[in-house]
Amino acid sequence: MKVVLIRHGQSLWNLENRFTGWTDVDLSNAGLEEARKAGIILRENGYSFDVAYTSLLKRAIRTLWIALHELDMMWIPVYKTWMLNERHYGALQGLNKAETAKKFGEEQVHLWRRSTQVRPPALDKNDPRYEASNPKYKGIDIPLTENLLDTEQRVVAYWTHHIEPQIKAGKRIIISAHGNTIRALIKYLDQVPADGIASLNIPTGIPLVYELDHDIKPNRHYYLGKDGFMPEGTIPKTL
Ligand SMILES: O=C(O)[C@H](O)COP(=O)(O)O
């Protein structure tokens, strides 16, 4: 069984090198093109899908729409959930990553970005960036900050309760999500230790195929790059 994971195409804040998290920024022009190429690569490799999953953030939703358009499969069911949102970056959201590193040091920023345990400074509930009043989060106790383990808990809960049963039922699945959502899922699927996941980065807009056995355990994974292109940060083979 195959599941295709794809990190959204480049976003406007990826382009500006800003911490994004739950901020609902759209794709850049390059990101729109990446999404289009992803759909074409999937089509050219004969992929088709029965069900799609994505977050509540437009950069992932639009990436999915564009890819499904290229596959002529915009008609399939699409489930959107906050549980697949990007890791919440707390009070770092909106800050430039390079400026933040100058202010707090590279080591501290690396810990905030890549450690599994360290949470960035939390948002204050009076902060305009705190989105509890946003109707899309009605009834949800949204986080003020997250480390990767927090993100992994919600991503794996959704994977286990909603996506795995569909895979077991033979459905072909595509998930359009975010760098840390996918890092969290890979950590769980491949049982990657904390120090291993710290060095893993997910490229934008390149389909990542997971081949799973009947126990939904990974047999192998690979990127569908153009002409066999393998992006940097390929997932560790040994786990
Ligand atoms: O949320 C963000 O800033 C990016 O999408 C992911 O950022 P990171 O690679 O610094 O975790």
CSV table of C-alpha atoms and ligand atoms in Angstrom, one decimal:
chain,number,residue,atom,x,y,z
A,1,MET,CA,0.0,0.0,0.0
A,2,LYS,CA,1.3,3.5,-0.8
A,3,VAL,CA,0.7,6.8,0.9
A,4,VAL,CA,1.9,10.0,-0.7
A,5,LEU,CA,3.0,12.8,1.6
A,6,ILE,CA,3.7,16.3,0.3
A,7,ARG,CA,5.0,19.4,2.1
A,8,HIS,CA,3.2,22.4,0.7
A,9,GLY,CA,5.0,24.4,-2.0
A,10,GLN,CA,7.2,27.4,-1.0
A,11,SER,CA,5.1,29.8,1.0
A,12,LEU,CA,5.4,33.6,1.1
A,13,TRP,CA,7.1,33.4,4.6
A,14,ASN,CA,9.4,30.6,3.5
A,15,LEU,CA,10.5,33.1,0.9
A,16,GLU,CA,11.0,35.8,3.6
A,17,ASN,CA,12.6,33.2,6.0
A,18,ARG,CA,10.0,33.9,8.7
A,19,PHE,CA,8.8,31.4,11.3
A,20,THR,CA,5.3,30.5,10.1
A,21,GLY,CA,3.7,27.8,12.3
A,22,TRP,CA,-0.1,28.4,12.3
A,23,THR,CA,0.1,31.7,10.5
A,24,ASP,CA,-2.1,31.3,7.4
A,25,VAL,CA,0.2,32.6,4.7
A,26,ASP,CA,-0.3,31.6,1.0
A,27,LEU,CA,2.0,30.1,-1.5
A,28,SER,CA,4.6,32.2,-3.4
A,29,ASN,CA,4.7,32.1,-7.2
A,30,ALA,CA,7.5,29.5,-6.9
A,31,GLY,CA,5.3,27.5,-4.5
A,32,LEU,CA,2.4,27.5,-7.0
A,33,GLU,CA,4.8,26.2,-9.6
A,34,GLU,CA,6.1,23.5,-7.2
A,35,ALA,CA,2.5,22.3,-6.5
A,36,ARG,CA,1.8,22.2,-10.3
A,37,LYS,CA,5.0,20.1,-10.9
A,38,ALA,CA,4.1,17.8,-8.1
A,39,GLY,CA,0.7,17.0,-9.6
A,40,ILE,CA,2.4,16.5,-13.0
A,41,ILE,CA,5.0,14.1,-11.5
A,42,LEU,CA,2.3,12.1,-9.8
A,43,ARG,CA,0.3,11.9,-13.0
A,44,GLU,CA,3.3,10.9,-15.1
A,45,ASN,CA,4.1,8.2,-12.6
A,46,GLY,CA,0.6,6.8,-12.8
A,47,TYR,CA,-0.6,7.8,-9.3
A,48,SER,CA,-4.3,8.3,-8.5
A,49,PHE,CA,-6.1,8.7,-5.1
A,50,ASP,CA,-9.3,7.9,-3.4
A,51,VAL,CA,-9.1,10.3,-0.4
A,52,ALA,CA,-7.0,13.4,0.5
A,53,TYR,CA,-6.1,14.9,3.8
A,54,THR,CA,-4.7,18.3,4.6
A,55,SER,CA,-4.5,21.0,7.3
A,56,LEU,CA,-6.6,24.2,7.9
A,57,LEU,CA,-3.8,26.3,6.4
A,58,LYS,CA,-4.2,27.6,2.9
A,59,ARG,CA,-0.6,26.8,1.8
A,60,ALA,CA,-1.2,23.1,2.2
A,61,ILE,CA,-4.8,23.3,1.0
A,62,ARG,CA,-3.9,25.1,-2.2
A,63,THR,CA,-1.0,22.8,-2.9
A,64,LEU,CA,-3.4,19.9,-2.7
A,65,TRP,CA,-5.9,21.6,-4.9
A,66,ILE,CA,-3.3,22.3,-7.6
A,67,ALA,CA,-1.9,18.8,-7.5
A,68,LEU,CA,-5.4,17.3,-7.7
A,69,HIS,CA,-6.2,19.6,-10.6
A,70,GLU,CA,-3.2,18.3,-12.5
A,71,LEU,CA,-4.4,14.7,-11.7
A,72,ASP,CA,-7.9,15.6,-12.7
A,73,MET,CA,-9.0,14.4,-9.3
A,74,MET,CA,-10.4,17.5,-7.6
A,75,TRP,CA,-13.6,15.5,-7.1
A,76,ILE,CA,-12.2,13.1,-4.5
A,77,PRO,CA,-13.1,13.6,-0.8
A,78,VAL,CA,-10.7,16.0,1.0
A,79,TYR,CA,-10.6,16.1,4.8
A,80,LYS,CA,-9.2,19.2,6.4
A,81,THR,CA,-8.1,19.2,10.1
A,82,TRP,CA,-6.2,21.4,12.5
A,83,MET,CA,-4.5,18.2,13.7
A,84,LEU,CA,-2.4,18.3,10.5
A,85,ASN,CA,-1.5,22.0,10.9
A,86,GLU,CA,2.2,22.9,11.0
A,87,ARG,CA,3.9,22.8,14.4
A,88,HIS,CA,2.9,26.0,16.3
A,89,TYR,CA,5.9,28.3,16.6
A,90,GLY,CA,4.5,30.3,19.5
A,91,ALA,CA,5.8,33.9,19.9
A,92,LEU,CA,8.4,33.2,17.1
A,93,GLN,CA,5.6,33.3,14.5
A,94,GLY,CA,6.3,36.2,12.1
A,95,LEU,CA,9.9,36.8,13.2
A,96,ASN,CA,12.7,36.5,10.6
A,97,LYS,CA,14.8,33.3,11.3
A,98,ALA,CA,18.1,35.0,10.6
A,99,GLU,CA,17.4,38.0,12.8
A,100,THR,CA,16.2,35.7,15.5
A,101,ALA,CA,19.4,33.8,15.3
A,102,LYS,CA,21.4,37.1,15.6
A,103,LYS,CA,19.4,38.0,18.7
A,104,PHE,CA,19.3,34.7,20.5
A,105,GLY,CA,22.1,32.8,18.9
A,106,GLU,CA,22.2,30.0,16.2
A,107,GLU,CA,22.3,27.3,18.9
A,108,GLN,CA,19.1,28.5,20.5
A,109,VAL,CA,17.3,28.9,17.2
A,110,HIS,CA,18.4,25.4,16.2
A,111,LEU,CA,17.0,24.0,19.4
A,112,TRP,CA,13.7,25.8,18.9
A,113,ARG,CA,13.5,24.5,15.3
A,114,ARG,CA,14.8,21.0,15.5
A,115,SER,CA,14.9,19.6,19.1
A,116,THR,CA,11.9,17.4,20.0
A,117,GLN,CA,11.6,18.7,23.5
A,118,VAL,CA,12.2,22.4,23.5
A,119,ARG,CA,9.2,24.7,23.0
A,120,PRO,CA,9.6,28.2,21.6
A,121,PRO,CA,8.4,31.1,23.8
A,122,ALA,CA,4.6,30.8,24.1
A,123,LEU,CA,2.2,33.3,22.7
A,124,ASP,CA,0.3,35.4,25.2
A,125,LYS,CA,-3.5,35.0,24.8
A,126,ASN,CA,-3.8,38.8,24.4
A,127,ASP,CA,-1.4,38.6,21.4
A,128,PRO,CA,-3.2,39.4,18.1
A,129,ARG,CA,-1.4,36.3,16.7
A,130,TYR,CA,-3.5,34.1,19.1
A,131,GLU,CA,-6.3,32.8,16.9
A,132,ALA,CA,-8.8,31.4,19.4
A,133,SER,CA,-11.5,33.7,17.9
A,134,ASN,CA,-10.9,32.4,14.4
A,135,PRO,CA,-14.1,30.4,13.4
A,136,LYS,CA,-12.0,27.6,11.9
A,137,TYR,CA,-10.7,26.8,15.5
A,138,LYS,CA,-14.1,27.0,17.2
A,139,GLY,CA,-14.3,24.6,20.1
A,140,ILE,CA,-10.6,23.7,19.8
A,141,ASP,CA,-8.1,24.4,22.7
A,142,ILE,CA,-5.4,25.8,20.3
A,143,PRO,CA,-1.8,25.7,21.5
A,144,LEU,CA,0.3,28.7,22.5
A,145,THR,CA,3.5,27.0,21.4
A,146,GLU,CA,4.6,23.4,20.5
A,147,ASN,CA,7.7,21.3,20.4
A,148,LEU,CA,7.9,18.4,17.9
A,149,LEU,CA,6.6,15.9,20.4
A,150,ASP,CA,3.4,18.0,20.9
A,151,THR,CA,3.0,18.0,17.1
A,152,GLU,CA,3.7,14.3,16.8
A,153,GLN,CA,1.0,13.5,19.4
A,154,ARG,CA,-1.8,15.2,17.4
A,155,VAL,CA,-0.5,14.1,14.0
A,156,VAL,CA,-0.2,10.5,15.1
A,157,ALA,CA,-3.6,10.6,16.8
A,158,TYR,CA,-5.2,11.7,13.6
A,159,TRP,CA,-3.2,9.2,11.5
A,160,THR,CA,-4.2,6.3,13.8
A,161,HIS,CA,-7.9,7.1,14.2
A,162,HIS,CA,-8.7,8.5,10.7
A,163,ILE,CA,-6.1,7.7,8.1
A,164,GLU,CA,-4.9,4.1,9.0
A,165,PRO,CA,-8.4,2.7,8.8
A,166,GLN,CA,-8.7,4.1,5.3
A,167,ILE,CA,-5.4,2.6,4.3
A,168,LYS,CA,-6.5,-0.8,5.7
A,169,ALA,CA,-9.7,-0.5,3.6
A,170,GLY,CA,-7.5,-0.2,0.5
A,171,LYS,CA,-7.9,3.5,-0.1
A,172,ARG,CA,-5.2,5.4,-2.0
A,173,ILE,CA,-4.2,8.3,0.2
A,174,ILE,CA,-2.5,11.7,-0.4
A,175,ILE,CA,-1.6,14.0,2.5
A,176,SER,CA,-0.7,17.6,1.8
A,177,ALA,CA,0.8,19.1,5.0
A,178,HIS,CA,3.8,20.9,6.5
A,179,GLY,CA,7.5,20.4,7.2
A,180,ASN,CA,7.1,19.5,10.8
A,181,THR,CA,3.8,17.6,10.4
A,182,ILE,CA,5.6,15.3,8.0
A,183,ARG,CA,8.8,15.1,10.2
A,184,ALA,CA,6.5,14.1,13.1
A,185,LEU,CA,4.8,11.4,11.0
A,186,ILE,CA,8.1,10.1,9.7
A,187,LYS,CA,9.5,10.0,13.2
A,188,TYR,CA,6.5,7.8,14.2
A,189,LEU,CA,6.4,5.6,11.1
A,190,ASP,CA,10.1,4.9,10.9
A,191,GLN,CA,10.7,5.1,14.7
A,192,VAL,CA,13.4,7.7,14.1
A,193,PRO,CA,15.2,8.6,17.3
A,194,ALA,CA,15.2,12.2,18.4
A,195,ASP,CA,18.8,12.9,17.3
A,196,GLY,CA,18.0,11.4,13.9
A,197,ILE,CA,14.9,13.5,13.3
A,198,ALA,CA,16.8,16.7,14.3
A,199,SER,CA,18.8,16.6,11.1
A,200,LEU,CA,15.8,15.8,8.8
A,201,ASN,CA,14.4,18.6,6.7
A,202,ILE,CA,11.5,18.0,4.2
A,203,PRO,CA,11.8,19.8,0.8
A,204,THR,CA,8.8,21.8,-0.3
A,205,GLY,CA,6.5,20.5,-3.1
A,206,ILE,CA,8.1,17.1,-3.8
A,207,PRO,CA,5.9,14.0,-3.3
A,208,LEU,CA,7.3,11.5,-0.8
A,209,VAL,CA,6.0,8.0,-1.3
A,210,TYR,CA,5.7,5.6,1.7
A,211,GLU,CA,5.2,1.9,0.8
A,212,LEU,CA,3.5,0.2,3.8
A,213,ASP,CA,2.9,-3.4,4.7
A,214,HIS,CA,-0.5,-4.8,5.9
A,215,ASP,CA,0.4,-3.7,9.4
A,216,ILE,CA,0.9,-0.2,8.1
A,217,LYS,CA,4.6,-0.4,8.8
A,218,PRO,CA,6.9,1.2,6.2
A,219,ASN,CA,8.7,-1.1,3.8
A,220,ARG,CA,10.4,1.8,2.0
A,221,HIS,CA,10.1,5.4,1.1
A,222,TYR,CA,11.3,7.6,-1.8
A,223,TYR,CA,10.8,11.0,-3.3
A,224,LEU,CA,9.3,11.4,-6.7
A,225,GLY,CA,11.8,13.9,-7.9
A,226,LYS,CA,12.0,15.0,-11.5
A,227,ASP,CA,14.5,12.7,-13.4
A,228,GLY,CA,15.3,10.8,-10.3
A,229,PHE,CA,16.4,14.0,-8.4
A,230,MET,CA,16.8,13.2,-4.8
A,231,PRO,CA,16.4,16.3,-2.6
A,232,GLU,CA,18.8,17.0,0.3
A,233,GLY,CA,17.8,15.9,3.7
A,234,THR,CA,16.7,12.4,2.5
A,235,ILE,CA,15.3,10.4,5.3
A,236,PRO,CA,17.8,8.2,7.1
A,237,LYS,CA,17.5,4.6,5.7
A,238,THR,CA,18.5,2.9,8.9
A,239,LEU,CA,16.3,3.8,11.9
B,1,LIG,O1,6.6,27.0,10.2
B,1,LIG,C1,7.6,27.3,9.6
B,1,LIG,O2,8.4,28.3,9.8
B,1,LIG,C2,8.1,26.5,8.4
B,1,LIG,O3,7.1,26.0,7.7
B,1,LIG,C3,8.9,25.3,9.0
B,1,LIG,O4,9.9,26.0,9.6
B,1,LIG,P1,11.2,25.1,10.2
B,1,LIG,O5,11.8,24.4,9.0
B,1,LIG,O6,12.0,26.2,10.8
B,1,LIG,O7,10.6,24.2,11.2
